[in-house]
Amino acid sequence: MPDDSLTPSKAARLVGNTGPQPHEVIPDEQIIDDRDLSQFISDRLAGKYEVDDFGFDPELTDKVLMQALRPMYRKWFRVETSGLDNVPDVGGALVVGNHSGTIALDALMTQVALLDDHPARRHLRMLAANLVFETPFVGELARKAGHTLACQPDAERLLNSGEIVGVWPEGFKGTGKPFSERYKLQRFGRGGFVAAALRTRTPIIPTAVIGAEETYPMIGNAKGLARLLGFPYFPITPTFPWLGPLGLVPLPSKWMIHFCEPIPTDGYPENAADDPMLVFNLTDQVRETIQTTIYDLLVKRNSVFG
Amino acid sequence: MGRIVLVTGVSRYLGGKLAAHLAADPGVDRVIGVDVVAPTMTLDGVDFVRADIRSPVIAKVLGEAEVDTVVHMGVLATPRQAGGRSAMKEINVIGTMQLLAACQKTPSIESFIVKSTSSVYGCGPKDPAMFTEETEPRHTPTSGWAKDSVEVEGYVRGFSRRRPDVCVTTFRFANFIGPVVRTPMTAYYGLPVVPTVMGFDARLQFVHEDDGLESLRHAVHARKPGTFNVAGDGVITLSQSIRRMGKKQLSVPQFMFSTIGRNLSRTGVVDFSPEQIRFMTYGRVLDTSDYTATFDHRLRYSTPDAFADFAHRDESALSEVPNA
């Protein structure tokens, strides 16, 4: 959480005796002055911070990991977020989104949106594939950013403790689909996420993201190479791998995120999660809502890079 | 009338401490401590019997003293303590089988408590963030102490089927830590530079030695059957724990870590089994709500507190303390 108190240097800045003023107005929360920074670094090096049972390190996430993503959110993709009042200020909820763009940037941008733009600054706890936790560095960072393995026990544990949980039921089928199939939702797994929401009686918030499809337009898939490396797919885009590391820079598409009206799950009987018909129907309802919202957003967007 | 308790493995630190702890308990009439070697610590109030649990002598001890509670602390964690892996396996598995056979024949036995380990869950990337007692292991342990413990638990379950009148309690402990206890994990933290697996930061949990012994004492009195996870609340990551000790961390690529581990094991400084290396890669966190609810007992030390109590101890003053 940003510190709202008036630190000496902030006070000095307000009375205007700190020499030249910056030309651009930077929101207060993004300024860490030197003294805070050295304190922060020495605390980190002494291990003076807390992690939760999942390994979530809120301090590192807010001050370092999200800080690295913020310019991407604000400047590069110019993300427009709407429907944030559909996400509760307190208590658990399940955010269900569409997945695209070869790497899970859409999930990360949704996390920034809920942390920075939601009035209650909510942390999004994502459910990720086990490939993430097998991969060195990636798995470590994912745990520290608050994410965990996509499985029923973890989903229910997080929802029961009042967290916002993010799930992308299309999985690799969504991120690894060719550019020609953009904005067409893939199959939605087995509806495990609906069962988790039903069991914990937490609302489902269908969420649509547009823009991620154009970041790395996947025009080919090197399947042999993917199998060799143990990846679910190996993307070929107009810039990757042809331009080397430069090909890793995502195209600056214009993004929009909309959180739809929550679907309540507390009106069902006790064992509703064991009713496959209900689970399938709710899964379809979530999928349809996201698909329709994607089309609405696409109409609203001026152009791909607008 | 108080309890008559037999504790195995009393020549090692935790077994000995537990026996002394129980002997000081007014609710316990008599404590019999058993081990193959004489204890180096003084065990006040404990009747020490030098016996091998792998021999029929143990049945005689159980019968003559009319023991009603057995606390099995005799499962070894490292081959070095036993003088080799095969001796270790024999002590752990055959020893437990013999002890259970003796218990089955002893009518006075009412309660059997075994100190097991959370390493029976194994660990890996496909595990949920927290293990409950019902969690099915997705990465079953294949070697060492963890595998022995899986087998020990299996024989204990068999015993509880054959003697349904006996209350069988299994505690799956997180790693013991504290100001005195010496385990492979504390030896690891004692290295001048602490090696870690590059790109991974295991989530760890500890149980403070006082809390662990207190939970076993509770089990002696409460007699609640079942299997329970026991660990201090909360989590500390491996890198965080090294930082809190003020030590230097050396990140080593995964494939080199096992080589380093093997060489360190050979020097006898620390014990790095493949299971231990997996643990230091992925870590393990337990859901202990079942223990707290059943025994109505909250551990005094959280995981970070237990670690803090360990972090600044003087290793050289502890060289006489037997291993856990």
XYZ file of C-alpha atoms in Angstrom, chain B residues 71-313:
243
model
C 5.622 -43.194 21.557
C 7.707 -44.257 18.566
C 10.466 -41.702 18.041
C 12.897 -44.190 16.570
C 12.704 -43.431 12.838
C 16.100 -42.122 11.730
C 16.372 -39.248 9.296
C 19.902 -39.736 7.989
C 22.057 -42.734 7.075
C 25.000 -41.234 8.950
C 23.235 -41.783 12.275
C 22.763 -45.468 11.507
C 26.090 -46.119 9.821
C 24.856 -46.525 6.253
C 21.672 -46.508 4.271
C 20.903 -50.227 4.606
C 21.340 -50.136 8.386
C 19.121 -47.070 8.478
C 16.413 -48.784 6.470
C 16.629 -51.820 8.742
C 16.307 -49.754 11.905
C 13.445 -47.697 10.485
C 11.340 -50.308 8.761
C 12.222 -53.631 10.421
C 12.463 -51.895 13.796
C 8.974 -50.481 13.431
C 7.586 -53.838 12.300
C 9.099 -55.578 15.337
C 7.882 -52.902 17.692
C 4.362 -53.150 16.256
C 4.457 -56.949 16.473
C 5.404 -56.678 20.147
C 2.636 -54.122 20.750
C 0.073 -56.353 19.077
C 0.894 -59.121 21.556
C 0.755 -56.799 24.583
C -2.809 -56.467 25.910
C -2.017 -53.466 28.136
C -1.300 -51.190 25.125
C -4.048 -48.606 24.691
C -2.340 -45.952 22.637
C 0.383 -45.874 19.985
C 1.854 -42.557 18.849
C 4.324 -42.266 15.995
C 6.470 -39.293 15.086
C 6.339 -39.272 11.297
C 7.302 -36.561 8.858
C 5.563 -34.355 6.329
C 8.121 -35.582 3.801
C 5.745 -38.507 3.143
C 3.886 -36.075 0.862
C 6.953 -35.633 -1.315
C 7.029 -32.309 -3.113
C 6.994 -30.912 -6.608
C 5.421 -28.447 -9.026
C 2.110 -30.324 -9.293
C 1.254 -30.144 -5.610
C -1.374 -27.830 -4.218
C -0.033 -24.925 -2.175
C -0.878 -26.634 1.109
C -1.063 -30.289 2.069
C -3.981 -31.517 4.099
C -3.863 -34.973 5.641
C -6.053 -36.191 2.753
C -3.930 -34.736 -0.050
C -2.823 -37.479 -2.350
C 0.932 -37.268 -2.968
C 1.602 -36.428 -6.621
C 5.344 -36.874 -6.271
C 5.777 -39.883 -4.006
C 9.149 -40.042 -2.284
C 11.469 -42.641 -3.773
C 14.374 -42.703 -1.351
C 15.710 -42.251 2.124
C 13.909 -41.147 5.224
C 10.780 -40.046 3.359
C 10.327 -43.448 1.734
C 11.009 -45.219 5.032
C 8.408 -43.019 6.685
C 5.824 -43.897 4.038
C 6.472 -47.565 4.791
C 6.435 -47.001 8.550
C 3.058 -45.270 8.269
C 1.808 -48.195 6.202
C 2.762 -50.708 8.903
C 1.241 -48.484 11.583
C -2.040 -48.413 9.611
C -1.899 -52.220 9.397
C -1.400 -52.398 13.162
C -4.393 -50.127 13.794
C -6.547 -52.483 11.693
C -5.393 -55.519 13.660
C -5.762 -53.843 17.046
C -8.819 -51.588 16.594
C -8.976 -51.137 20.379
C -5.663 -49.190 20.334
C -5.772 -45.450 19.705
C -3.224 -44.842 16.927
C -2.011 -41.272 16.405
C 0.378 -40.293 13.629
C 1.975 -36.854 13.601
C 3.441 -35.624 10.343
C 5.869 -32.963 11.492
C 7.428 -30.170 9.506
C 11.199 -29.874 10.034
C 12.141 -29.413 13.660
C 14.059 -26.268 14.474
C 14.979 -24.335 17.583
C 17.821 -23.241 19.829
C 19.268 -26.745 20.334
C 17.932 -29.397 17.928
C 20.343 -30.603 15.230
C 18.937 -31.888 11.957
C 20.153 -32.071 8.340
C 18.374 -28.747 7.831
C 20.205 -26.998 10.682
C 23.498 -28.409 9.389
C 22.630 -26.971 5.987
C 22.051 -23.534 7.490
C 25.376 -23.928 9.283
C 27.338 -23.928 6.015
C 29.495 -20.814 5.568
C 27.792 -20.051 2.256
C 24.350 -21.570 1.804
C 23.751 -23.121 -1.630
C 20.253 -22.825 -3.138
C 18.699 -23.994 -6.384
C 18.803 -21.209 -8.950
C 15.406 -19.951 -10.055
C 13.502 -21.582 -7.195
C 12.623 -20.307 -3.766
C 11.131 -23.077 -1.647
C 8.368 -22.258 0.810
C 9.355 -23.750 4.131
C 7.673 -24.473 7.414
C 9.205 -25.407 10.712
C 8.012 -26.687 14.033
C 9.773 -25.368 17.121
C 11.342 -28.175 19.167
C 9.392 -27.171 22.310
C 6.122 -27.120 20.381
C 6.780 -30.460 18.732
C 7.482 -32.153 22.067
C 4.494 -30.442 23.664
C 2.223 -31.701 20.877
C 3.434 -35.267 21.522
C 2.762 -34.829 25.247
C -0.750 -33.653 24.367
C -1.230 -36.756 22.251
C -0.204 -39.003 25.174
C -3.029 -37.533 27.258
C -5.690 -36.698 24.680
C -5.754 -40.069 22.871
C -7.246 -38.876 19.605
C -6.828 -41.355 16.775
C -5.843 -40.197 13.321
C -3.117 -38.605 11.236
C -2.294 -34.961 11.810
C -0.007 -32.357 10.252
C 2.002 -30.420 12.820
C 3.850 -27.221 11.854
C 4.191 -23.635 12.984
C 1.750 -21.249 11.302
C 2.960 -19.218 8.398
C 5.681 -19.625 5.834
C 9.231 -18.489 5.304
C 10.935 -18.816 1.947
C 14.385 -20.349 1.706
C 16.030 -17.142 0.493
C 14.242 -15.151 3.177
C 15.425 -17.507 5.909
C 19.043 -17.244 4.738
C 18.747 -13.464 4.723
C 17.271 -13.450 8.206
C 20.305 -15.379 9.421
C 22.522 -12.759 7.841
C 24.178 -15.416 5.697
C 25.338 -15.427 2.112
C 23.326 -17.371 -0.433
C 24.874 -19.068 -3.445
C 22.456 -19.826 -6.279
C 23.491 -22.943 -8.127
C 21.840 -24.316 -11.316
C 19.616 -27.300 -10.633
C 21.817 -29.911 -12.316
C 24.897 -28.805 -10.351
C 23.070 -28.672 -7.048
C 22.826 -32.434 -6.695
C 26.555 -32.815 -7.437
C 27.406 -30.288 -4.765
C 24.944 -31.964 -2.425
C 26.545 -35.373 -2.977
C 30.019 -34.041 -2.288
C 28.907 -32.227 0.835
C 27.214 -35.397 2.057
C 30.436 -37.314 1.512
C 32.407 -34.939 3.728
C 29.882 -35.693 6.434
C 29.072 -32.043 7.065
C 25.493 -32.218 5.876
C 23.173 -34.860 4.536
C 21.714 -34.116 1.119
C 19.448 -36.880 -0.068
C 17.638 -36.474 -3.411
C 14.471 -36.028 -1.360
C 16.056 -33.208 0.601
C 17.140 -31.513 -2.629
C 13.596 -31.649 -4.011
C 12.442 -30.149 -0.737
C 14.888 -27.291 -1.101
C 13.630 -26.706 -4.654
C 9.867 -26.779 -4.149
C 9.325 -26.674 -0.375
C 6.228 -27.834 1.401
C 3.472 -26.158 3.406
C 1.001 -27.953 5.661
C -2.587 -27.242 6.578
C -2.592 -27.790 10.336
C -6.201 -26.842 11.062
C -7.147 -30.457 11.805
C -4.515 -30.742 14.532
C -5.499 -27.407 16.110
C -9.180 -28.304 16.151
C -8.791 -31.896 17.373
C -6.267 -31.278 20.144
C -7.484 -27.765 20.954
C -3.850 -26.735 21.092
C -2.164 -23.863 19.298
C 1.576 -24.072 18.818
C 3.392 -21.262 20.605
C 5.824 -20.504 17.779
C 4.859 -19.590 14.250
C 7.250 -20.726 11.530
C 9.020 -17.320 11.333
C 9.244 -17.168 15.165
C 10.608 -20.700 15.402
C 13.192 -19.810 12.789
C 14.127 -16.616 14.638
C 14.737 -18.684 17.772
C 17.137 -20.833 15.755
C 18.802 -18.185 13.603
C 21.296 -16.745 16.063
C 22.287 -19.759 18.116
